[in-house]
Short mmCIF file of C-alpha atoms and ligand atoms in Angstrom, two decimals:
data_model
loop_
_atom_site.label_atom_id
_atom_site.label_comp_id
_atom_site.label_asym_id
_atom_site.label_seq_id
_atom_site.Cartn_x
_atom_site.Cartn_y
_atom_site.Cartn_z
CA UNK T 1 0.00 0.00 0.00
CA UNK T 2 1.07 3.48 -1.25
CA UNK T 3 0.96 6.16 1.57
CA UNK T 4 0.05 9.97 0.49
CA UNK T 5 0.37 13.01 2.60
CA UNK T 6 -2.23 14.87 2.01
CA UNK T 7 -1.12 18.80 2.74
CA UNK T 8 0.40 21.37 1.38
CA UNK T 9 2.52 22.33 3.87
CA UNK T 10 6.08 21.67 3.09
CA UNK T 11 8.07 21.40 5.96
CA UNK T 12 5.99 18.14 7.16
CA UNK T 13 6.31 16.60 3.77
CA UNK T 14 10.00 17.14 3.90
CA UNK T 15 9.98 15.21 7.62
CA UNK T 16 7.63 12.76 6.80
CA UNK T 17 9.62 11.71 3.30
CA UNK T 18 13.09 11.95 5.71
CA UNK T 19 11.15 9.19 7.25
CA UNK T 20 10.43 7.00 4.04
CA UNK T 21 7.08 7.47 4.87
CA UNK T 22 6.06 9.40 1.70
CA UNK T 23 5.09 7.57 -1.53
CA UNK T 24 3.15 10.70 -3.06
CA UNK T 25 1.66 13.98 -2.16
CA UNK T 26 -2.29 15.05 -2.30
CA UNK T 27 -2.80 19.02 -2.46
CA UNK T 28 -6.67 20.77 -2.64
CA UNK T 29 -7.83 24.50 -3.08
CA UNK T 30 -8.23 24.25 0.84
CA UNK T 31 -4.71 23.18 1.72
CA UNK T 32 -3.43 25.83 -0.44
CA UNK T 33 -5.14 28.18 1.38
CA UNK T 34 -3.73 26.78 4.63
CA UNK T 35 -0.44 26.73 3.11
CA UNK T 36 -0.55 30.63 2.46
CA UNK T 37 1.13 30.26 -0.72
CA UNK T 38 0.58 30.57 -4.38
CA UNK T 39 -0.13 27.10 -5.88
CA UNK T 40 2.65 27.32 -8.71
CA UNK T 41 5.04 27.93 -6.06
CA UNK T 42 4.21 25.29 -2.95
CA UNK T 43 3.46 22.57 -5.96
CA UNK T 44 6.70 22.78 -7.25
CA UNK T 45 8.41 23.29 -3.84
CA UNK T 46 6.67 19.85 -3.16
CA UNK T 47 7.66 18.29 -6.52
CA UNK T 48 11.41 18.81 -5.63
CA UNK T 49 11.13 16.99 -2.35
CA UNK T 50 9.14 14.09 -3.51
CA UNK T 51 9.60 12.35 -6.51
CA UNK T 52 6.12 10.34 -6.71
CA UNK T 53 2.82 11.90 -7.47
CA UNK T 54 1.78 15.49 -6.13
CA UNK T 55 -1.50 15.65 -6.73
CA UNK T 56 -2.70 19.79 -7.67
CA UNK T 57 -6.39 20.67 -8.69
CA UNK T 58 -7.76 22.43 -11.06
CA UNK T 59 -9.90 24.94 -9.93
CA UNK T 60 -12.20 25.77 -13.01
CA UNK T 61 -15.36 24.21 -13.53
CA UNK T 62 -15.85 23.88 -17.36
CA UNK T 63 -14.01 21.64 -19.67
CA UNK T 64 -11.46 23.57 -21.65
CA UNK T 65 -10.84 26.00 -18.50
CA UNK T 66 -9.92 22.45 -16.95
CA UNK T 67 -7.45 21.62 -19.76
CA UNK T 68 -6.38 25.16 -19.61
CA UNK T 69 -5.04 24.76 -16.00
CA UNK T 70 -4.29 21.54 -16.12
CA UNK T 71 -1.82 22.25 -18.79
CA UNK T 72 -0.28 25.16 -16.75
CA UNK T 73 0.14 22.83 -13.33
CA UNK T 74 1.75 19.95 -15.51
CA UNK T 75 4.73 22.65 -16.82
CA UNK T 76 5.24 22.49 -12.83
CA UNK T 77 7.19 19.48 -12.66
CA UNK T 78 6.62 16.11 -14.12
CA UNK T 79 5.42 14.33 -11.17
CA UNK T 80 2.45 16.45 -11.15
CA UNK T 81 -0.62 14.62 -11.18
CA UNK T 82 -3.95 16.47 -12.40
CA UNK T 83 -6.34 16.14 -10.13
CA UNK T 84 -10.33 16.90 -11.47
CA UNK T 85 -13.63 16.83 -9.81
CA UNK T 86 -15.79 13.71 -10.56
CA UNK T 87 -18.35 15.82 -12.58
CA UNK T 88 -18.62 15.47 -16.46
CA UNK T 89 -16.10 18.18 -17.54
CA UNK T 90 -14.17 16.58 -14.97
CA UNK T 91 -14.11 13.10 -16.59
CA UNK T 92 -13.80 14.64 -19.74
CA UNK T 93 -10.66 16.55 -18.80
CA UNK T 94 -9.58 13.30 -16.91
CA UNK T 95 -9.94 11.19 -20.70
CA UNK T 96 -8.22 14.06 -22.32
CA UNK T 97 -5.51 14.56 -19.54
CA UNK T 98 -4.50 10.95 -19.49
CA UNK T 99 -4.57 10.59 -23.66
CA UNK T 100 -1.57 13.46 -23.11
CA UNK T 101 0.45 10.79 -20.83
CA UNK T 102 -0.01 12.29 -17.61
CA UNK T 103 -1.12 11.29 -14.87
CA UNK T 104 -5.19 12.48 -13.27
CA UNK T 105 -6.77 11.87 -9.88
CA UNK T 106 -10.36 11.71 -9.49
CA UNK T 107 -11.61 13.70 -6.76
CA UNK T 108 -14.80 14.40 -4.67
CA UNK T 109 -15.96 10.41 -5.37
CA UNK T 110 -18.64 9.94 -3.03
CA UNK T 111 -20.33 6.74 -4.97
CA UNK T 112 -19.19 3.05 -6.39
CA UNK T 113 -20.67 4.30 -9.24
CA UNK T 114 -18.98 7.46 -9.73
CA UNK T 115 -15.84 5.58 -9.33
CA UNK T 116 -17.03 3.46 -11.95
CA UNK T 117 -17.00 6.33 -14.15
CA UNK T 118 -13.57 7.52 -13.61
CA UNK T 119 -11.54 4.21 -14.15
CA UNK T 120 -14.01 4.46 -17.86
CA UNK T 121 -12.42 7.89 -17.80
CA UNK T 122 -8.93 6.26 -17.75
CA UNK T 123 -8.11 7.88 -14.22
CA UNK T 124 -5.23 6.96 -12.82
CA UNK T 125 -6.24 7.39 -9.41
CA UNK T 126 -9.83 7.30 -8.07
CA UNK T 127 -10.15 9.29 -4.39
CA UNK T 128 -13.55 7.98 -2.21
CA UNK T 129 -14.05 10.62 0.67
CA UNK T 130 -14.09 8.46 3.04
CA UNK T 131 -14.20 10.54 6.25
CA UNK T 132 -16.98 13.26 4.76
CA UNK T 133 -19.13 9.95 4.05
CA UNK T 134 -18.45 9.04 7.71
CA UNK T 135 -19.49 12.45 8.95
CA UNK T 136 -22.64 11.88 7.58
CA UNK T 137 -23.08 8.59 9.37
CA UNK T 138 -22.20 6.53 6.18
CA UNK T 139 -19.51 4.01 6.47
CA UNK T 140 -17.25 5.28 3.97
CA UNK T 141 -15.26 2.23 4.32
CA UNK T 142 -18.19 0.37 2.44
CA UNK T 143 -17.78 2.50 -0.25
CA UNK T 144 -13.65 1.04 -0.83
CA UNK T 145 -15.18 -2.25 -0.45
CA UNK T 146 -17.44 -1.30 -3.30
CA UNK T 147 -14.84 0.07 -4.98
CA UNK T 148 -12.56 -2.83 -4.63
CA UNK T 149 -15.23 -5.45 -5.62
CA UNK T 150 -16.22 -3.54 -9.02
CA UNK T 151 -12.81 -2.52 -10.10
CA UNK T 152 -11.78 -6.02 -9.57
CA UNK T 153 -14.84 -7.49 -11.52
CA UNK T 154 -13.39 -5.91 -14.85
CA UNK T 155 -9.97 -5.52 -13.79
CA UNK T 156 -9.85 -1.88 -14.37
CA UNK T 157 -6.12 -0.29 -13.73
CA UNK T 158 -7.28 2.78 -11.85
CA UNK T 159 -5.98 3.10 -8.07
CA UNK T 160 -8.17 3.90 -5.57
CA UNK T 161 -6.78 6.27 -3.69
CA UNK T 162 -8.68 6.17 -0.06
CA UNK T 163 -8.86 9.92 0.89
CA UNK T 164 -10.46 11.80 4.29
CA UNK T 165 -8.70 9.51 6.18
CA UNK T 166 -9.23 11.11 9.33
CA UNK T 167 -8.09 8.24 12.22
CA UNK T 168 -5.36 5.07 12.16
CA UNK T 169 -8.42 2.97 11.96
CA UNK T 170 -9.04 4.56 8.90
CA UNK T 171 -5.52 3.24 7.77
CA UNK T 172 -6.12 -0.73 8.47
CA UNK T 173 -9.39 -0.61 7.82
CA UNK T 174 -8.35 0.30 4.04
CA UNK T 175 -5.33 -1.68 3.90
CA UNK T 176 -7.85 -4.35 4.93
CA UNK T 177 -10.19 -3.98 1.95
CA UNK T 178 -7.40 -3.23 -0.21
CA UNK T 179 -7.06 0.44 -1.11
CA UNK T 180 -4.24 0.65 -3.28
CA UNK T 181 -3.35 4.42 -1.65
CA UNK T 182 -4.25 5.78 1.30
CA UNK T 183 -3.79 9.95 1.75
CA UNK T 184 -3.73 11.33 5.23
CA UNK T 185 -2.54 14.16 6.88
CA UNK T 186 0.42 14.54 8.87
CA UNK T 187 -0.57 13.83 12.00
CA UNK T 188 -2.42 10.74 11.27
CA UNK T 189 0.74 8.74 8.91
CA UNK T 190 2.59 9.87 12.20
CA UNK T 191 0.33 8.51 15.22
CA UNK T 192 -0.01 4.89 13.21
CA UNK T 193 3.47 4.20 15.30
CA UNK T 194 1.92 4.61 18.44
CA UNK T 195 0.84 1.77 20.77
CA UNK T 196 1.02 1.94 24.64
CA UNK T 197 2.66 -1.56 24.92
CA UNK T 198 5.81 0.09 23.18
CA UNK T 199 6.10 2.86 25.38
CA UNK T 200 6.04 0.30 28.76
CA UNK T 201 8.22 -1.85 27.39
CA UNK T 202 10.70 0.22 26.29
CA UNK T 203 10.61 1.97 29.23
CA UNK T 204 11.06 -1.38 30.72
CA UNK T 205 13.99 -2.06 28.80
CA UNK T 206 15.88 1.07 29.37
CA UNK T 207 15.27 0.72 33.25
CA UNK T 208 16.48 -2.72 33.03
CA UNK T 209 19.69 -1.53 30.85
CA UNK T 210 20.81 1.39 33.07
CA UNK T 211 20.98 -1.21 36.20
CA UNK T 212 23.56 -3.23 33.79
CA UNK T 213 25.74 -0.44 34.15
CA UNK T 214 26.82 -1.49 30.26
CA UNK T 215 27.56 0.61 27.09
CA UNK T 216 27.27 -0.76 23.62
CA UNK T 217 30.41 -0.36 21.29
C1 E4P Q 301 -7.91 14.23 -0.84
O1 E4P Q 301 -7.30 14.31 -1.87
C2 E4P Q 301 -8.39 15.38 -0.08
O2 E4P Q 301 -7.41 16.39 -0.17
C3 E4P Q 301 -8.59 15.10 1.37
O3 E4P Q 301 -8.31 13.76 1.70
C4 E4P Q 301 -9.84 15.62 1.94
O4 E4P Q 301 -9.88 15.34 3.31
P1 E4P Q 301 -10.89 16.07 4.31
O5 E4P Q 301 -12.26 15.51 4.07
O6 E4P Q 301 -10.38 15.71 5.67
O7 E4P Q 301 -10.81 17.53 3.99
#
């Protein structure tokens, strides 16, 4: 399984990819905003840290104002992936997009069937919201299963790219099903380390180590 960052904010994808932790980057008009910075500039400032996909959106609505900006955020760097809302113009731009060799992400795929959709659109990654489904007391995790089941059926290439991954549960549960990707922010890629039965015992094991009175090399 692929792990994503999803944020915009460069100085925890630089410590996160220090880590090896970082297989690609996902960016949206709202992370740019958090970022503070102009999306040329924190795209490409991304793009020379990590050398997998960095996902950038398009912010117009209508097909060739799509294509227009998508062709302006691939001169960014080549990893750039296009990333498109699952609407028509959207999937149109996605066909297009991917007939030009690069790569497109999905986004804003609330339904198996929209995803159903994109991978006939060619995309190269499909992104299920899974949190936002969960805030609306869905189980967005059925929707991966969905996913999984129908891109499976007809062996469709297109990588679902679990997304709103809000919680380490979140993480298995995907991994689980089988996401492909999963993009989450910071915080969360960080606190899958954590389990209180690590912390004791290496506590345990340092207390036991000091009363050795030994030193290694
Ligand atoms: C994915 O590409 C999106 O940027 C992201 O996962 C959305 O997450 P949110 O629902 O927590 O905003």
């Amino acid at each position: 399984m692929k792990f994503f960052v999803d944020t915009a904010d460069v100085n925890e994808i630089r410590e996160l990819n220090d880590l090896g932790l970082v297989d690609g980057v996902t960016t949206n008009p709202s992370l740019i905003l958090k970022s503070g910075g102009k999306i040329a500039e924190v795209t490409k400032q991304i793009c020379d840290i990590v050398s997998g996909p960095v996902s950038a959106e398009v912010a117009a609505t209508e097909y060739s104002e799509m294509m227009k900006e998508a062709n302006a955020l691939a001169k960014i760097a080549d990893n750039v992936c296009i990333k498109v809302p699952l609407t028509l113009d959207g999937l149109k731009a996605c066909k297009a997009i991917r007939s030009d060799g690069r790569l497109v992400n999905v986004t804003l795929c609330f339904s198996a069937n929209q995803a159903l959709l994109a991978a006939k659109a060619g995309a190269t990654f499909i992104s299920p919201f899974v949190g936002r489904l969960d805030d609306m007391g869905i189980d967005g995790m059925d929707l991966i299963s969905e996913i999984r089941t129908i891109y499976d059926n007809y062996g469709f290439q297109t990588e679902i790219l679990a997304a709103s991954i809000r919680t380490v549960n979140h993480v298995k549960q995907a991994a689980l099903i089988g996401a492909d990707v999963i993009t989450a922010p910071p915080a969360t890629l960080k606190a899958l380390v954590k389990h209180p039965l690590t912390d004791k015992g290496l506590e345990q094991f340092l207390a036991d180590w000091k009363k050795t009175g030994q030193t290694i090399g």
